Amino acid sequence: MSKTSFAVLTKARSKFGNRLTEKDYQSLLACQSVGEIMSYLKNNTHYSKALTDVSEREIHRGRLEALLRQNLFYEFDSLCRYDSSVSSGLSSYIISTLEVEQIIRFLILLSSNSTDKFIYQFPGYISKHTEIDVNKLANAKNYEEFLNATQSSQFYDILKQFSPDEKNRLPISDIENKLYNLVFGKLTKLIKATTKGQEKHELINFFFTINDYNIFSRILRLKKYYKLSPDDIKANLLLNYTNLSEKTVDMMCKAESSGEIFSIMQNTHNGRLIDKIGYVYASDISPRVKYRLARKNMHFSNNPSVVMISYVFVAETELMNIVTLIEGTRYELDNKITQSLLIK
């Protein structure tokens, strides 16, 4: 292993070792306000540097979450500052997923004539890393103006294939699927071109297993809330990047109930993980599996790229937990309910 590779492993595992402890979570659960949560994070955890210049009296939920997300992005960026094509590619993957999230969020707001809200939640820290014209996007009032803002991005050729119908509606699920298909395609191509052996196997299996559960969750959601036909559901899945067989996917798409979908998934090799995680809602399963796999990689993988992206997913989960704690405090939820929603 090169000195650079060893440095990546050491740095990522050092950060992993500084994650929130059970004691931290219990202390955060005891906080009575967003200000108290921010104060605890600032004075007792690895988030202290990111929150140094922030006053507990002035902070609000959105601002705190934005600062923590920015901190996570910069942490990952620092891990990727090595002469490694796979590190650069993983960085591009993270940025691309952020871009897709913002595109879909904008289109949802566009469909409800609420685009004025977009810029207030836009993660400004990615502005220097995206080819989307953020200023034009913030001021776009229709799909044509939206396309103009994205014409320099990698997503434009996909986005220009769509247009609103006579009721100004967009097939947002279809658009989202095609955008993520592009992102996953580039990631898979990169992994196959720049890695080999165990590193290649671990990365492919990691991302494909994550997508297996995304497919499972998407089928549940599209069937329950959108009442789509099996063919329409299947058209909204990333089927080129999965360990699931075509037969299994077809069975889940044609299933008559959520229980039947669960049963089919649990009979697959990767689906057995469902029985090993605790979850409250079906939507919890995918992020819990992702976190479980990432933690396993942090402990057992010796491949820098695998450890690096796994650390990011662990840190993302920790941030999700903090957001859950903030929301629990804000809405005065019972601590037992909030605790059940944490992924640890």
mmCIF file of C-alpha atoms in Angstrom:
data_model
loop_
_atom_site.group_PDB
_atom_site.id
_atom_site.type_symbol
_atom_site.label_atom_id
_atom_site.label_comp_id
_atom_site.label_asym_id
_atom_site.label_seq_id
_atom_site.Cartn_x
_atom_site.Cartn_y
_atom_site.Cartn_z
ATOM 1 C CA MET A 1 0.000 0.000 0.000
ATOM 2 C CA SER A 2 1.360 3.432 -0.963
ATOM 3 C CA LYS A 3 1.910 6.209 1.588
ATOM 4 C CA THR A 4 -0.961 8.153 0.033
ATOM 5 C CA SER A 5 -3.339 5.200 0.315
ATOM 6 C CA PHE A 6 -2.303 4.608 3.900
ATOM 7 C CA ALA A 7 -2.910 8.302 4.653
ATOM 8 C CA VAL A 8 -6.465 8.061 3.292
ATOM 9 C CA LEU A 9 -7.196 4.996 5.425
ATOM 10 C CA THR A 10 -5.709 6.593 8.528
ATOM 11 C CA LYS A 11 -7.520 9.899 8.076
ATOM 12 C CA ALA A 12 -10.919 8.323 7.324
ATOM 13 C CA ARG A 13 -10.685 5.891 10.242
ATOM 14 C CA SER A 14 -9.554 8.681 12.566
ATOM 15 C CA LYS A 15 -12.654 10.678 11.621
ATOM 16 C CA PHE A 16 -14.779 7.561 12.050
ATOM 17 C CA GLY A 17 -13.379 7.131 15.555
ATOM 18 C CA ASN A 18 -14.518 10.636 16.469
ATOM 19 C CA ARG A 19 -18.177 10.021 15.579
ATOM 20 C CA LEU A 20 -20.931 10.651 18.100
ATOM 21 C CA THR A 21 -21.064 8.135 20.954
ATOM 22 C CA GLU A 22 -24.082 6.691 22.738
ATOM 23 C CA LYS A 23 -23.383 9.152 25.564
ATOM 24 C CA ASP A 24 -23.524 12.012 23.041
ATOM 25 C CA TYR A 25 -26.866 10.817 21.708
ATOM 26 C CA GLN A 26 -28.324 10.576 25.189
ATOM 27 C CA SER A 27 -27.125 14.093 25.983
ATOM 28 C CA LEU A 28 -28.612 15.412 22.734
ATOM 29 C CA LEU A 29 -31.912 13.700 23.475
ATOM 30 C CA ALA A 30 -31.997 15.593 26.761
ATOM 31 C CA CYS A 31 -31.655 18.987 25.044
ATOM 32 C CA GLN A 32 -34.739 21.194 25.170
ATOM 33 C CA SER A 33 -34.075 23.476 22.177
ATOM 34 C CA VAL A 34 -32.157 23.794 18.895
ATOM 35 C CA GLY A 35 -29.814 26.209 20.694
ATOM 36 C CA GLU A 36 -29.007 23.582 23.330
ATOM 37 C CA ILE A 37 -28.339 20.963 20.642
ATOM 38 C CA MET A 38 -26.056 23.380 18.822
ATOM 39 C CA SER A 39 -24.264 24.253 22.076
ATOM 40 C CA TYR A 40 -23.655 20.595 22.902
ATOM 41 C CA LEU A 41 -22.336 19.851 19.401
ATOM 42 C CA LYS A 42 -20.127 22.937 19.524
ATOM 43 C CA ASN A 43 -18.612 22.244 22.943
ATOM 44 C CA ASN A 44 -18.463 18.452 23.157
ATOM 45 C CA THR A 45 -18.111 16.888 19.700
ATOM 46 C CA HIS A 46 -16.058 16.864 16.526
ATOM 47 C CA TYR A 47 -18.408 19.520 15.116
ATOM 48 C CA SER A 48 -16.803 22.172 17.346
ATOM 49 C CA LYS A 49 -14.614 23.636 14.584
ATOM 50 C CA ALA A 50 -17.496 23.888 12.128
ATOM 51 C CA LEU A 51 -19.601 25.752 14.693
ATOM 52 C CA THR A 52 -16.894 27.940 16.272
ATOM 53 C CA ASP A 53 -18.214 31.263 15.022
ATOM 54 C CA VAL A 54 -21.903 30.523 15.488
ATOM 55 C CA SER A 55 -23.895 31.913 18.396
ATOM 56 C CA GLU A 56 -26.261 29.592 20.223
ATOM 57 C CA ARG A 57 -28.687 32.487 20.636
ATOM 58 C CA GLU A 58 -28.933 33.221 16.910
ATOM 59 C CA ILE A 59 -28.967 29.747 15.379
ATOM 60 C CA HIS A 60 -32.098 28.221 13.887
ATOM 61 C CA ARG A 61 -32.840 24.776 12.550
ATOM 62 C CA GLY A 62 -32.232 25.458 8.845
ATOM 63 C CA ARG A 63 -28.991 27.313 9.456
ATOM 64 C CA LEU A 64 -27.598 24.612 11.747
ATOM 65 C CA GLU A 65 -28.427 21.843 9.280
ATOM 66 C CA ALA A 66 -26.850 23.823 6.410
ATOM 67 C CA LEU A 67 -23.639 24.364 8.371
ATOM 68 C CA LEU A 68 -23.362 20.682 9.239
ATOM 69 C CA ARG A 69 -23.985 19.616 5.637
ATOM 70 C CA GLN A 70 -21.365 22.072 4.448
ATOM 71 C CA ASN A 71 -18.920 20.668 6.996
ATOM 72 C CA LEU A 72 -19.544 17.119 5.733
ATOM 73 C CA PHE A 73 -18.980 18.199 2.128
ATOM 74 C CA TYR A 74 -15.662 19.862 2.972
ATOM 75 C CA GLU A 75 -14.553 16.830 4.978
ATOM 76 C CA PHE A 76 -15.143 14.569 2.008
ATOM 77 C CA ASP A 77 -13.472 17.060 -0.315
ATOM 78 C CA SER A 78 -10.376 16.974 1.884
ATOM 79 C CA LEU A 79 -10.268 13.177 1.691
ATOM 80 C CA CYS A 80 -10.395 13.350 -2.097
ATOM 81 C CA ARG A 81 -7.412 15.682 -2.456
ATOM 82 C CA TYR A 82 -5.115 12.863 -3.458
ATOM 83 C CA ASP A 83 -3.718 11.880 -6.835
ATOM 84 C CA SER A 84 -6.240 9.140 -7.428
ATOM 85 C CA SER A 85 -8.654 8.856 -10.323
ATOM 86 C CA VAL A 86 -11.090 6.794 -8.246
ATOM 87 C CA SER A 87 -11.081 9.438 -5.466
ATOM 88 C CA SER A 88 -11.811 12.118 -8.041
ATOM 89 C CA GLY A 89 -14.592 9.992 -9.488
ATOM 90 C CA LEU A 90 -16.174 9.384 -6.093
ATOM 91 C CA SER A 91 -16.066 13.113 -5.458
ATOM 92 C CA SER A 92 -17.856 13.686 -8.764
ATOM 93 C CA TYR A 93 -20.444 11.093 -7.746
ATOM 94 C CA ILE A 94 -21.199 12.921 -4.485
ATOM 95 C CA ILE A 95 -21.497 16.253 -6.285
ATOM 96 C CA SER A 96 -23.699 14.712 -8.988
ATOM 97 C CA THR A 97 -26.102 13.252 -6.424
ATOM 98 C CA LEU A 98 -26.343 16.666 -4.757
ATOM 99 C CA GLU A 99 -27.091 18.231 -8.144
ATOM 100 C CA VAL A 100 -29.843 15.701 -8.865
ATOM 101 C CA GLU A 101 -31.381 16.334 -5.434
ATOM 102 C CA GLN A 102 -31.496 20.068 -6.160
ATOM 103 C CA ILE A 103 -32.872 19.597 -9.679
ATOM 104 C CA ILE A 104 -35.697 17.413 -8.396
ATOM 105 C CA ARG A 105 -36.401 19.799 -5.522
ATOM 106 C CA PHE A 106 -36.632 22.689 -8.008
ATOM 107 C CA LEU A 107 -38.994 20.772 -10.304
ATOM 108 C CA ILE A 108 -41.270 19.907 -7.388
ATOM 109 C CA LEU A 109 -41.373 23.598 -6.439
ATOM 110 C CA LEU A 110 -41.954 24.533 -10.086
ATOM 111 C CA SER A 111 -44.995 22.269 -10.240
ATOM 112 C CA SER A 112 -46.520 24.175 -7.312
ATOM 113 C CA ASN A 113 -45.430 27.646 -8.472
ATOM 114 C CA SER A 114 -43.190 27.972 -5.412
ATOM 115 C CA THR A 115 -39.742 28.397 -6.987
ATOM 116 C CA ASP A 116 -39.143 31.503 -4.873
ATOM 117 C CA LYS A 117 -38.419 29.112 -1.971
ATOM 118 C CA PHE A 118 -35.661 27.289 -3.840
ATOM 119 C CA ILE A 119 -32.661 29.523 -3.178
ATOM 120 C CA TYR A 120 -33.272 29.679 0.577
ATOM 121 C CA GLN A 121 -32.452 25.978 0.954
ATOM 122 C CA PHE A 122 -29.874 25.680 -1.801
ATOM 123 C CA PRO A 123 -26.516 24.363 -0.473
ATOM 124 C CA GLY A 124 -24.314 27.267 -1.554
ATOM 125 C CA TYR A 125 -21.110 25.322 -0.925
ATOM 126 C CA ILE A 126 -21.620 23.304 -4.125
ATOM 127 C CA SER A 127 -21.877 26.410 -6.308
ATOM 128 C CA LYS A 128 -18.167 26.251 -7.157
ATOM 129 C CA HIS A 129 -18.445 22.572 -8.077
ATOM 130 C CA THR A 130 -21.458 22.573 -10.400
ATOM 131 C CA GLU A 131 -21.963 23.560 -14.016
ATOM 132 C CA ILE A 132 -25.580 24.469 -13.297
ATOM 133 C CA ASP A 133 -26.070 28.235 -13.423
ATOM 134 C CA VAL A 134 -27.356 28.712 -9.886
ATOM 135 C CA ASN A 135 -28.356 32.366 -10.403
ATOM 136 C CA LYS A 136 -30.433 31.524 -13.468
ATOM 137 C CA LEU A 137 -31.937 28.535 -11.685
ATOM 138 C CA ALA A 138 -32.922 30.648 -8.694
ATOM 139 C CA ASN A 139 -34.763 33.053 -11.004
ATOM 140 C CA ALA A 140 -36.334 30.494 -13.346
ATOM 141 C CA LYS A 141 -40.132 30.648 -13.465
ATOM 142 C CA ASN A 142 -40.867 27.993 -16.081
ATOM 143 C CA TYR A 143 -39.361 24.853 -17.585
ATOM 144 C CA GLU A 144 -37.761 26.697 -20.496
ATOM 145 C CA GLU A 145 -35.890 28.994 -18.116
ATOM 146 C CA PHE A 146 -34.960 25.959 -16.017
ATOM 147 C CA LEU A 147 -33.456 24.285 -19.092
ATOM 148 C CA ASN A 148 -31.491 27.423 -19.853
ATOM 149 C CA ALA A 149 -29.975 27.290 -16.358
ATOM 150 C CA THR A 150 -28.904 23.655 -16.809
ATOM 151 C CA GLN A 151 -27.721 23.715 -20.421
ATOM 152 C CA SER A 152 -24.022 23.523 -19.479
ATOM 153 C CA SER A 153 -24.518 20.582 -17.127
ATOM 154 C CA GLN A 154 -24.169 16.862 -17.777
ATOM 155 C CA PHE A 155 -27.932 16.509 -17.242
ATOM 156 C CA TYR A 156 -29.133 18.826 -20.012
ATOM 157 C CA ASP A 157 -29.495 16.177 -22.740
ATOM 158 C CA ILE A 158 -31.841 14.237 -20.453
ATOM 159 C CA LEU A 159 -33.783 17.233 -19.164
ATOM 160 C CA LYS A 160 -34.461 18.639 -22.626
ATOM 161 C CA GLN A 161 -36.342 15.431 -23.529
ATOM 162 C CA PHE A 162 -39.153 16.464 -21.184
ATOM 163 C CA SER A 163 -41.712 19.247 -21.144
ATOM 164 C CA PRO A 164 -44.750 20.075 -18.980
ATOM 165 C CA ASP A 165 -48.144 18.738 -20.088
ATOM 166 C CA GLU A 166 -51.240 20.884 -20.643
ATOM 167 C CA LYS A 167 -51.727 21.101 -16.870
ATOM 168 C CA ASN A 168 -48.097 22.124 -16.358
ATOM 169 C CA ARG A 169 -47.236 18.743 -14.830
ATOM 170 C CA LEU A 170 -43.898 16.961 -15.218
ATOM 171 C CA PRO A 171 -43.098 13.218 -14.902
ATOM 172 C CA ILE A 172 -40.749 13.954 -12.007
ATOM 173 C CA SER A 173 -40.230 10.319 -11.025
ATOM 174 C CA ASP A 174 -39.218 9.452 -14.589
ATOM 175 C CA ILE A 175 -36.855 12.423 -14.749
ATOM 176 C CA GLU A 176 -35.294 11.485 -11.412
ATOM 177 C CA ASN A 177 -34.758 7.901 -12.525
ATOM 178 C CA LYS A 178 -33.034 8.937 -15.770
ATOM 179 C CA LEU A 179 -30.778 11.403 -13.958
ATOM 180 C CA TYR A 180 -29.690 8.828 -11.394
ATOM 181 C CA ASN A 181 -29.218 6.285 -14.173
ATOM 182 C CA LEU A 182 -26.677 8.664 -15.708
ATOM 183 C CA VAL A 183 -24.932 9.179 -12.367
ATOM 184 C CA PHE A 184 -24.761 5.448 -11.581
ATOM 185 C CA GLY A 185 -23.632 4.682 -15.114
ATOM 186 C CA LYS A 186 -20.680 7.057 -14.860
ATOM 187 C CA LEU A 187 -19.788 5.747 -11.411
ATOM 188 C CA THR A 188 -19.864 2.105 -12.510
ATOM 189 C CA LYS A 189 -17.807 2.858 -15.610
ATOM 190 C CA LEU A 190 -15.238 4.678 -13.476
ATOM 191 C CA ILE A 191 -14.954 1.830 -10.955
ATOM 192 C CA LYS A 192 -14.492 -0.757 -13.695
ATOM 193 C CA ALA A 193 -11.887 1.368 -15.483
ATOM 194 C CA THR A 194 -9.777 2.436 -12.503
ATOM 195 C CA THR A 195 -9.946 -0.435 -10.007
ATOM 196 C CA LYS A 196 -9.399 -4.168 -10.036
ATOM 197 C CA GLY A 197 -9.474 -7.234 -7.830
ATOM 198 C CA GLN A 198 -10.896 -6.938 -4.331
ATOM 199 C CA GLU A 199 -11.240 -3.144 -4.482
ATOM 200 C CA LYS A 200 -13.359 -3.365 -7.624
ATOM 201 C CA HIS A 201 -15.469 -6.174 -6.153
ATOM 202 C CA GLU A 202 -16.074 -4.304 -2.885
ATOM 203 C CA LEU A 203 -17.054 -1.038 -4.578
ATOM 204 C CA ILE A 204 -19.381 -2.636 -7.120
ATOM 205 C CA ASN A 205 -21.047 -4.851 -4.525
ATOM 206 C CA PHE A 206 -21.392 -1.923 -2.100
ATOM 207 C CA PHE A 207 -23.121 0.393 -4.563
ATOM 208 C CA PHE A 208 -25.197 -2.372 -6.157
ATOM 209 C CA THR A 209 -26.460 -3.550 -2.761
ATOM 210 C CA ILE A 210 -27.419 0.017 -1.863
ATOM 211 C CA ASN A 211 -29.321 0.200 -5.143
ATOM 212 C CA ASP A 212 -30.984 -3.167 -4.439
ATOM 213 C CA TYR A 213 -32.631 -1.595 -1.416
ATOM 214 C CA ASN A 214 -33.396 1.619 -3.259
ATOM 215 C CA ILE A 215 -35.238 -0.505 -5.835
ATOM 216 C CA PHE A 216 -37.107 -2.334 -3.074
ATOM 217 C CA SER A 217 -38.108 0.956 -1.395
ATOM 218 C CA ARG A 218 -39.064 2.564 -4.700
ATOM 219 C CA ILE A 219 -41.324 -0.336 -5.652
ATOM 220 C CA LEU A 220 -43.070 -0.083 -2.282
ATOM 221 C CA ARG A 221 -43.571 3.666 -2.688
ATOM 222 C CA LEU A 222 -44.652 3.664 -6.345
ATOM 223 C CA LYS A 223 -47.121 0.861 -5.753
ATOM 224 C CA LYS A 224 -48.581 2.220 -2.502
ATOM 225 C CA TYR A 225 -48.761 5.947 -3.201
ATOM 226 C CA TYR A 226 -48.856 6.235 -6.987
ATOM 227 C CA LYS A 227 -50.726 3.029 -7.881
ATOM 228 C CA LEU A 228 -48.518 2.528 -10.947
ATOM 229 C CA SER A 229 -48.744 -0.569 -13.115
ATOM 230 C CA PRO A 230 -45.948 -3.173 -12.921
ATOM 231 C CA ASP A 231 -44.502 -1.985 -16.254
ATOM 232 C CA ASP A 232 -44.524 1.662 -15.164
ATOM 233 C CA ILE A 233 -42.887 0.765 -11.858
ATOM 234 C CA LYS A 234 -40.188 -1.212 -13.613
ATOM 235 C CA ALA A 235 -39.511 1.719 -15.954
ATOM 236 C CA ASN A 236 -38.701 3.819 -12.884
ATOM 237 C CA LEU A 237 -35.950 1.571 -11.505
ATOM 238 C CA LEU A 238 -32.164 1.512 -11.953
ATOM 239 C CA LEU A 239 -32.029 -2.029 -13.270
ATOM 240 C CA ASN A 240 -28.549 -1.921 -14.791
ATOM 241 C CA TYR A 241 -26.876 -1.580 -11.394
ATOM 242 C CA THR A 242 -28.362 -4.243 -9.154
ATOM 243 C CA ASN A 243 -27.681 -7.720 -7.799
ATOM 244 C CA LEU A 244 -31.406 -8.506 -7.992
ATOM 245 C CA SER A 245 -32.454 -10.845 -10.787
ATOM 246 C CA GLU A 246 -34.938 -9.737 -13.421
ATOM 247 C CA LYS A 247 -37.325 -12.412 -12.150
ATOM 248 C CA THR A 248 -37.173 -11.048 -8.595
ATOM 249 C CA VAL A 249 -37.793 -7.483 -9.770
ATOM 250 C CA ASP A 250 -40.730 -8.620 -11.915
ATOM 251 C CA MET A 251 -42.238 -10.487 -8.969
ATOM 252 C CA MET A 252 -41.979 -7.445 -6.704
ATOM 253 C CA CYS A 253 -43.458 -5.145 -9.361
ATOM 254 C CA LYS A 254 -46.418 -7.508 -9.815
ATOM 255 C CA ALA A 255 -46.925 -8.186 -6.096
ATOM 256 C CA GLU A 256 -50.397 -7.489 -4.738
ATOM 257 C CA SER A 257 -49.339 -6.125 -1.356
ATOM 258 C CA SER A 258 -46.466 -4.572 0.570
ATOM 259 C CA GLY A 259 -46.204 -7.759 2.608
ATOM 260 C CA GLU A 260 -45.661 -9.786 -0.551
ATOM 261 C CA ILE A 261 -42.938 -7.372 -1.713
ATOM 262 C CA PHE A 262 -41.205 -7.754 1.664
ATOM 263 C CA SER A 263 -41.396 -11.535 1.439
ATOM 264 C CA ILE A 264 -39.895 -11.610 -2.062
ATOM 265 C CA MET A 265 -37.044 -9.263 -1.077
ATOM 266 C CA GLN A 266 -36.274 -11.191 2.116
ATOM 267 C CA ASN A 267 -35.830 -14.376 0.092
ATOM 268 C CA THR A 268 -32.941 -12.845 -1.866
ATOM 269 C CA HIS A 269 -29.325 -13.038 -0.682
ATOM 270 C CA ASN A 270 -29.004 -9.338 0.169
ATOM 271 C CA GLY A 271 -32.615 -9.102 1.314
ATOM 272 C CA ARG A 272 -31.793 -11.117 4.392
ATOM 273 C CA LEU A 273 -30.340 -7.950 5.909
ATOM 274 C CA ILE A 274 -33.895 -6.764 6.588
ATOM 275 C CA ASP A 275 -34.141 -9.248 9.445
ATOM 276 C CA LYS A 276 -30.871 -7.991 10.957
ATOM 277 C CA ILE A 277 -31.734 -4.297 11.268
ATOM 278 C CA GLY A 278 -34.234 -2.515 13.458
ATOM 279 C CA TYR A 279 -36.585 -0.195 11.639
ATOM 280 C CA VAL A 280 -39.760 1.732 12.376
ATOM 281 C CA TYR A 281 -40.958 2.484 8.854
ATOM 282 C CA ALA A 282 -40.284 0.775 5.529
ATOM 283 C CA SER A 283 -38.561 3.974 4.364
ATOM 284 C CA ASP A 284 -36.003 3.425 7.162
ATOM 285 C CA ILE A 285 -34.739 0.162 5.687
ATOM 286 C CA SER A 286 -32.615 1.487 2.820
ATOM 287 C CA PRO A 287 -30.629 4.045 4.888
ATOM 288 C CA ARG A 288 -30.186 1.531 7.715
ATOM 289 C CA VAL A 289 -28.764 -1.080 5.343
ATOM 290 C CA LYS A 290 -26.502 1.542 3.762
ATOM 291 C CA TYR A 291 -25.209 2.511 7.204
ATOM 292 C CA ARG A 292 -24.701 -1.117 8.248
ATOM 293 C CA LEU A 293 -22.659 -1.887 5.128
ATOM 294 C CA ALA A 294 -20.627 1.310 5.483
ATOM 295 C CA ARG A 295 -19.759 0.552 9.110
ATOM 296 C CA LYS A 296 -18.702 -2.953 8.156
ATOM 297 C CA ASN A 297 -16.407 -1.539 5.476
ATOM 298 C CA MET A 298 -14.881 0.924 7.937
ATOM 299 C CA HIS A 299 -13.846 -1.958 10.161
ATOM 300 C CA PHE A 300 -12.837 -4.607 7.658
ATOM 301 C CA SER A 301 -11.920 -3.137 4.262
ATOM 302 C CA ASN A 302 -8.292 -2.336 3.448
ATOM 303 C CA ASN A 303 -9.129 -0.478 0.247
ATOM 304 C CA PRO A 304 -8.818 3.323 0.643
ATOM 305 C CA SER A 305 -11.582 4.143 -1.835
ATOM 306 C CA VAL A 306 -14.030 1.803 -0.071
ATOM 307 C CA VAL A 307 -13.174 3.182 3.365
ATOM 308 C CA MET A 308 -13.363 6.765 2.102
ATOM 309 C CA ILE A 309 -16.856 6.524 0.596
ATOM 310 C CA SER A 310 -18.017 4.400 3.540
ATOM 311 C CA TYR A 311 -16.937 7.115 5.947
ATOM 312 C CA VAL A 312 -18.992 9.643 3.976
ATOM 313 C CA PHE A 313 -22.081 7.429 4.226
ATOM 314 C CA VAL A 314 -21.532 6.944 7.983
ATOM 315 C CA ALA A 315 -21.135 10.710 8.418
ATOM 316 C CA GLU A 316 -24.268 11.329 6.317
ATOM 317 C CA THR A 317 -26.192 9.004 8.627
ATOM 318 C CA GLU A 318 -24.904 10.824 11.687
ATOM 319 C CA LEU A 319 -26.099 14.089 10.144
ATOM 320 C CA MET A 320 -29.519 12.502 9.501
ATOM 321 C CA ASN A 321 -29.609 11.565 13.173
ATOM 322 C CA ILE A 322 -28.842 15.136 14.229
ATOM 323 C CA VAL A 323 -31.626 16.424 11.983
ATOM 324 C CA THR A 324 -33.972 13.850 13.570
ATOM 325 C CA LEU A 325 -32.947 15.067 17.020
ATOM 326 C CA ILE A 326 -33.538 18.685 16.010
ATOM 327 C CA GLU A 327 -36.973 17.848 14.608
ATOM 328 C CA GLY A 328 -37.828 15.790 17.687
ATOM 329 C CA THR A 329 -36.942 18.721 19.925
ATOM 330 C CA ARG A 330 -38.717 21.246 17.736
ATOM 331 C CA TYR A 331 -41.986 19.275 17.688
ATOM 332 C CA GLU A 332 -41.636 18.057 21.303
ATOM 333 C CA LEU A 333 -41.750 14.374 20.409
ATOM 334 C CA ASP A 334 -41.415 11.777 23.114
ATOM 335 C CA ASN A 335 -37.734 10.847 23.455
ATOM 336 C CA LYS A 336 -38.544 7.158 22.949
ATOM 337 C CA ILE A 337 -40.028 7.937 19.534
ATOM 338 C CA THR A 338 -37.075 10.113 18.536
ATOM 339 C CA GLN A 339 -34.600 7.485 19.727
ATOM 340 C CA SER A 340 -36.339 4.761 17.719
ATOM 341 C CA LEU A 341 -35.757 6.801 14.557
ATOM 342 C CA LEU A 342 -32.006 7.157 15.090
ATOM 343 C CA ILE A 343 -29.732 4.941 12.982
ATOM 344 C CA LYS A 344 -26.829 3.617 15.027
#
